[in-house]
Coordinates of C-alpha atoms in Angstrom, one line a residue:
M525 CA 0.0 0.0 0.1
N526 CA 1.3 3.4 -0.9
M527 CA 0.2 7.0 -0.1
L528 CA 0.2 10.3 -2.2
N529 CA -0.8 13.7 -1.4
V530 CA -3.4 14.7 -4.1
N531 CA -5.6 18.1 -4.0
G532 CA -4.6 18.6 -0.4
I533 CA -5.5 15.2 0.9
D534 CA -3.9 11.9 1.2
L535 CA -5.0 9.0 -1.1
A536 CA -3.9 5.4 -0.4
Y537 CA -3.4 3.1 -3.3
D538 CA -1.7 0.0 -4.6
S539 CA -0.8 -1.3 -8.0
Y540 CA -0.5 -4.6 -9.9
G541 CA 1.3 -5.4 -13.1
D542 CA 4.0 -3.9 -15.1
E543 CA 4.2 0.1 -14.6
H544 CA 5.2 0.5 -18.2
H545 CA 1.8 -1.0 -19.5
E546 CA -1.4 1.1 -19.9
T547 CA -3.2 1.8 -16.7
I548 CA -6.6 0.7 -15.6
L549 CA -7.8 2.7 -12.7
L550 CA -10.5 1.1 -10.4
I551 CA -12.9 3.4 -8.4
A552 CA -14.7 1.9 -5.6
G553 CA -18.3 2.4 -4.5
L554 CA -20.3 4.2 -1.8
G555 CA -18.6 4.0 1.5
T556 CA -16.4 1.1 0.7
Q557 CA -12.8 0.6 0.5
M558 CA -10.5 -0.2 -2.4
I559 CA -10.3 -3.8 -1.2
R560 CA -13.7 -4.4 -2.6
W561 CA -11.6 -4.7 -5.7
T562 CA -10.3 -7.9 -4.6
V563 CA -6.5 -9.1 -5.1
P564 CA -7.7 -11.9 -7.4
F565 CA -9.7 -9.4 -9.6
C566 CA -6.7 -7.1 -10.0
E567 CA -4.3 -9.9 -10.7
M568 CA -6.6 -11.3 -13.3
L569 CA -7.0 -7.9 -15.0
A570 CA -3.2 -7.2 -14.8
E571 CA -2.4 -10.6 -16.6
K572 CA -4.3 -9.2 -19.6
G573 CA -1.5 -6.8 -19.9
Y574 CA -2.4 -3.8 -18.0
R575 CA -1.0 -2.0 -14.9
V576 CA -4.1 -2.0 -12.5
I577 CA -4.4 0.7 -9.8
R578 CA -6.9 0.6 -7.0
F579 CA -7.2 3.3 -4.3
D580 CA -9.4 4.5 -1.5
N581 CA -11.6 7.4 -2.2
R582 CA -11.5 10.3 0.0
D583 CA -13.3 9.6 3.2
T584 CA -12.7 5.8 3.2
G585 CA -10.0 3.3 4.2
L586 CA -6.7 4.7 4.7
S587 CA -7.2 8.1 2.6
T588 CA -8.2 11.3 4.3
H589 CA -11.5 11.4 6.2
F590 CA -13.6 14.3 6.8
S591 CA -14.8 13.3 10.2
D592 CA -14.7 16.7 11.6
H593 CA -17.9 17.4 9.7
E594 CA -21.4 16.9 11.2
T595 CA -23.1 13.5 10.9
L596 CA -25.5 13.9 7.9
D597 CA -29.2 14.3 8.7
F598 CA -30.9 12.7 5.7
E599 CA -34.2 14.4 6.2
A600 CA -32.5 17.8 6.5
L601 CA -30.6 17.1 3.4
A602 CA -33.9 16.1 1.6
R603 CA -35.5 19.4 2.6
T604 CA -32.6 21.4 1.5
L605 CA -32.7 19.8 -1.9
M606 CA -36.5 20.2 -2.3
S607 CA -36.2 23.9 -1.6
G608 CA -33.6 24.2 -4.3
Q609 CA -30.9 25.3 -2.1
R610 CA -27.3 23.7 -2.1
P611 CA -26.6 21.9 1.2
N612 CA -23.4 22.5 3.0
I613 CA -21.2 19.6 2.3
P614 CA -17.6 18.9 2.7
Y615 CA -17.1 17.7 -1.0
T616 CA -18.7 16.7 -4.2
L617 CA -18.6 14.0 -6.8
E618 CA -16.7 16.6 -9.0
D619 CA -14.0 16.7 -6.1
M620 CA -13.8 13.0 -6.1
S621 CA -13.4 13.2 -10.0
N622 CA -10.6 15.6 -9.6
D623 CA -9.0 13.1 -7.2
T624 CA -8.7 10.4 -9.9
I625 CA -6.9 12.7 -12.2
G626 CA -4.8 14.1 -9.4
L627 CA -3.8 10.5 -8.5
L628 CA -2.9 9.9 -12.1
D629 CA -0.9 13.2 -12.3
A630 CA 1.1 12.4 -9.0
L631 CA 2.0 9.0 -10.5
G632 CA 3.0 10.5 -13.9
I633 CA 0.4 8.8 -15.9
A634 CA -1.0 10.8 -18.7
K635 CA -4.0 8.6 -19.8
A636 CA -5.7 5.7 -18.3
H637 CA -8.8 3.5 -18.7
I638 CA -11.4 4.2 -16.0
V639 CA -13.5 1.5 -14.3
G640 CA -16.0 2.4 -11.5
R641 CA -18.6 0.6 -9.6
S642 CA -21.9 2.0 -8.1
M643 CA -20.8 5.5 -7.0
G644 CA -17.4 4.9 -8.4
G645 CA -19.2 4.4 -11.8
M646 CA -20.8 7.9 -11.2
I647 CA -17.1 9.2 -10.4
A648 CA -15.8 7.5 -13.6
Q649 CA -18.6 8.9 -15.8
L650 CA -17.7 12.5 -14.6
T651 CA -13.9 12.0 -15.1
A652 CA -14.6 10.9 -18.7
S653 CA -16.9 13.7 -19.5
R654 CA -14.7 16.4 -17.7
Y655 CA -11.3 15.1 -18.7
P656 CA -11.7 13.5 -22.2
E657 CA -8.2 13.9 -23.1
R658 CA -7.1 11.8 -20.0
V659 CA -9.4 9.0 -20.3
L660 CA -8.6 6.0 -22.9
S661 CA -12.0 4.1 -22.1
L662 CA -14.8 4.1 -19.5
T663 CA -16.4 1.1 -17.9
S664 CA -19.4 1.9 -15.5
I665 CA -20.6 -0.9 -13.5
M666 CA -24.0 -1.1 -11.5
S667 CA -24.4 2.7 -11.6
T668 CA -26.8 5.2 -12.8
T669 CA -27.1 8.7 -14.5
G670 CA -29.0 10.8 -11.8
N671 CA -32.0 11.0 -14.1
P672 CA -34.8 11.8 -11.8
E673 CA -37.3 9.9 -14.0
L674 CA -35.7 6.6 -13.3
P675 CA -37.2 4.3 -10.7
P676 CA -35.7 5.2 -7.3
T677 CA -34.0 2.8 -4.9
S678 CA -36.8 1.0 -2.8
P679 CA -37.4 2.6 0.7
E680 CA -36.6 -0.9 2.2
V681 CA -33.1 -1.0 0.6
M682 CA -32.4 2.5 1.5
A683 CA -33.4 1.9 5.1
L684 CA -31.2 -1.2 5.4
M685 CA -28.3 0.8 3.9
T686 CA -28.6 3.8 6.1
R687 CA -30.0 2.6 9.4
P688 CA -27.5 3.1 12.3
A689 CA -25.1 0.1 12.8
P690 CA -23.9 -1.3 16.1
N691 CA -20.3 -0.1 16.9
P692 CA -18.1 -2.9 15.7
R693 CA -15.6 -2.1 18.5
E694 CA -18.2 -2.9 20.9
D695 CA -20.5 -5.5 19.1
E696 CA -18.6 -7.0 16.1
A697 CA -21.1 -9.8 15.8
G698 CA -24.0 -7.3 15.7
Y699 CA -22.1 -5.2 13.2
L700 CA -21.4 -8.2 11.0
A701 CA -24.9 -9.4 11.1
Q702 CA -26.4 -6.0 10.0
S703 CA -23.7 -5.6 7.3
T704 CA -24.3 -9.1 6.1
A705 CA -28.1 -8.6 5.9
F706 CA -27.7 -5.6 3.6
A707 CA -25.0 -7.5 1.3
R708 CA -27.5 -10.5 0.9
R709 CA -30.3 -8.1 0.2
I710 CA -28.4 -6.3 -2.6
A711 CA -26.8 -9.4 -4.1
G712 CA -28.2 -11.4 -7.1
K713 CA -29.7 -14.6 -6.6
G714 CA -27.8 -16.3 -9.4
Y715 CA -24.6 -16.9 -7.5
P716 CA -24.0 -18.2 -4.0
F717 CA -23.3 -15.6 -1.3
N718 CA -20.1 -16.5 0.5
E719 CA -20.7 -15.4 4.0
N720 CA -17.3 -16.3 5.2
E721 CA -15.5 -14.5 2.5
Y722 CA -17.8 -11.5 3.1
H723 CA -16.9 -11.4 7.0
S724 CA -13.3 -11.6 6.2
M725 CA -13.5 -8.5 3.9
I726 CA -15.5 -6.6 6.4
R727 CA -13.2 -7.4 9.2
E728 CA -10.2 -6.3 7.1
E729 CA -11.9 -2.9 6.3
L730 CA -12.5 -2.5 9.9
Q731 CA -8.8 -3.1 10.5
R732 CA -8.0 -0.4 8.0
A733 CA -10.4 2.2 9.0
Y734 CA -14.0 2.8 10.7
D735 CA -15.8 5.8 10.1
P736 CA -19.5 5.5 10.4
G737 CA -20.2 9.1 9.1
S738 CA -18.3 8.7 5.8
I739 CA -21.3 7.0 4.0
G740 CA -23.7 9.9 4.8
R741 CA -21.1 12.5 3.4
Q742 CA -20.8 10.5 0.3
I743 CA -24.6 10.0 -0.2
A744 CA -24.7 13.7 0.2
A745 CA -22.2 14.1 -2.6
I746 CA -24.2 11.9 -4.9
A747 CA -27.4 13.7 -4.1
V748 CA -26.2 17.1 -5.1
S749 CA -24.7 15.8 -8.4
G750 CA -28.0 15.8 -10.0
D751 CA -28.8 14.5 -13.6
R752 CA -25.4 13.8 -15.2
R753 CA -26.9 13.0 -18.5
P754 CA -25.8 16.5 -20.1
Q755 CA -22.3 15.6 -19.1
L756 CA -22.5 11.9 -20.3
A757 CA -23.2 13.3 -23.7
K758 CA -19.7 14.8 -23.8
V759 CA -18.0 11.4 -23.2
V760 CA -16.0 10.5 -26.3
A761 CA -14.1 7.5 -24.8
P762 CA -15.1 3.8 -25.8
T763 CA -17.7 3.0 -23.1
L764 CA -19.0 -0.2 -21.7
V765 CA -22.1 -0.3 -19.1
I766 CA -22.2 -3.4 -17.0
H767 CA -25.3 -4.0 -15.0
G768 CA -26.9 -6.9 -13.0
A769 CA -30.3 -8.0 -14.0
E770 CA -31.2 -8.4 -10.3
D771 CA -29.9 -5.1 -9.1
P772 CA -32.2 -3.8 -6.3
M773 CA -30.0 -0.6 -5.6
F774 CA -30.1 0.7 -9.3
V775 CA -32.6 -1.3 -11.3
P776 CA -31.4 -2.4 -14.9
A777 CA -33.1 0.7 -16.2
C778 CA -30.4 2.7 -14.7
G779 CA -27.7 0.9 -16.6
E780 CA -29.8 1.3 -19.9
D781 CA -30.1 5.0 -19.2
T782 CA -26.4 5.4 -18.8
A783 CA -25.7 3.5 -22.1
K784 CA -28.3 5.5 -23.8
A785 CA -26.8 8.9 -22.7
I786 CA -23.2 8.0 -24.1
S787 CA -22.8 7.8 -27.7
G788 CA -21.7 4.4 -28.9
A789 CA -21.8 2.8 -25.3
E790 CA -22.2 -1.0 -25.1
F791 CA -24.7 -2.3 -22.6
M792 CA -23.9 -5.6 -20.9
L793 CA -26.6 -7.0 -18.7
L794 CA -25.6 -9.8 -16.6
E795 CA -28.2 -12.4 -15.4
G796 CA -28.2 -13.5 -11.8
M797 CA -26.1 -10.6 -10.8
G798 CA -27.4 -8.0 -8.2
H799 CA -25.5 -4.9 -6.8
D800 CA -22.4 -7.1 -6.2
L801 CA -19.6 -8.5 -8.4
P802 CA -19.4 -12.3 -7.6
E803 CA -16.1 -14.2 -8.4
Q804 CA -18.0 -16.4 -10.9
L805 CA -18.3 -13.3 -13.0
F806 CA -14.8 -11.9 -12.9
E807 CA -13.8 -13.2 -16.2
K808 CA -16.8 -12.1 -18.1
V809 CA -16.5 -8.6 -16.5
I810 CA -12.6 -8.5 -17.2
D811 CA -13.1 -9.5 -20.8
G812 CA -15.6 -6.7 -21.2
I813 CA -13.2 -4.2 -19.8
V814 CA -10.3 -5.3 -21.9
R815 CA -12.5 -5.4 -24.9
T816 CA -13.5 -1.8 -24.2
A817 CA -9.9 -0.8 -23.7
R818 CA -8.8 -2.2 -27.0
R819 CA -11.6 -0.3 -28.9
K820 CA -10.8 2.5 -31.1
V821 CA -12.7 5.8 -31.0

C-alpha cells in the first residue's frame, strides 16, 4: 500500500502489473474501500497486459477522512434539496473526480482506462466527461445517471443501507450481522453468497478504518450531483456499461439509461447479478473491460 498527497488530501493506493503498461484505474463504490476490488480480480486484470491501480476514495479506508464534519441528517438534506438550495457538504462527486486525475498526475500517468462501480461508476462517468483527454476508455458498473425519472431505490433497501449500525468495537457480531443482511439483500440470486469471505473482507476494512459518518457524506455528494446526462453526452471514450439484471439498488433501467446517454456505449446485462460482483463473473467482466480498452474511438 502506498500514499500520495493529491488535491490537499492523502490517497492510499496500490498497483498490480507492469508499470510500463497502459493503466486501468479502479474506483470503489459508496462507503467502501479499495479492497472491494479484490486481489484476485486485480491480478486477473493485470495478467491481460495492464497496470491496475486501485485506491481508497477520499473519506474511506486509509485516505483522508472528513470526520470533523457533522453527521448527515438525511431528512434535513432532502428538505434542503427540495427547496432548491445547495446543502453545506464537505465535498462533491466533482471533487472525487478531480482526485482520480490528481492521482494519475502524481503517478506521472498521462492517460488511463477508468473503471468504476456504483458511486465509483458515477465518478468514472464524470471523469470521462470532464477530462476526455485523460480517459482512454470508460467502464461503468452497476451505476446510474441521476436521471430523476428513473425508478428510485426502494425505501426498504435505503433503510437497510442507512440505518445506524452497532459499533463494531463494542459489538462486532451485531455489526457483521447487519452488514451481512444488507449485502445479502442487494446481491443477485444467481450466484452463492459466500458469508465467510464477506465477513473476512468486512473485518479487513474495519482493521484499515472505521468511520460511520463517511457513507452519509458520500450520499450527500451523490445527491447534489443531480442529472448527469448532459455531461455524459460529452463522453467520447469507448464505453461499456455493465449492470446486474437483479440489481435492487439501481434497477437495470439505470444501466440502460447510462448506455443511452453515452454515444456508442455498449450495454452488458448480466443475469443473476445484483448490486455486487461475484467471483464467478470476474472473467466475463474483465473480458468486457479489456475489449472496451482495445476499442478505437
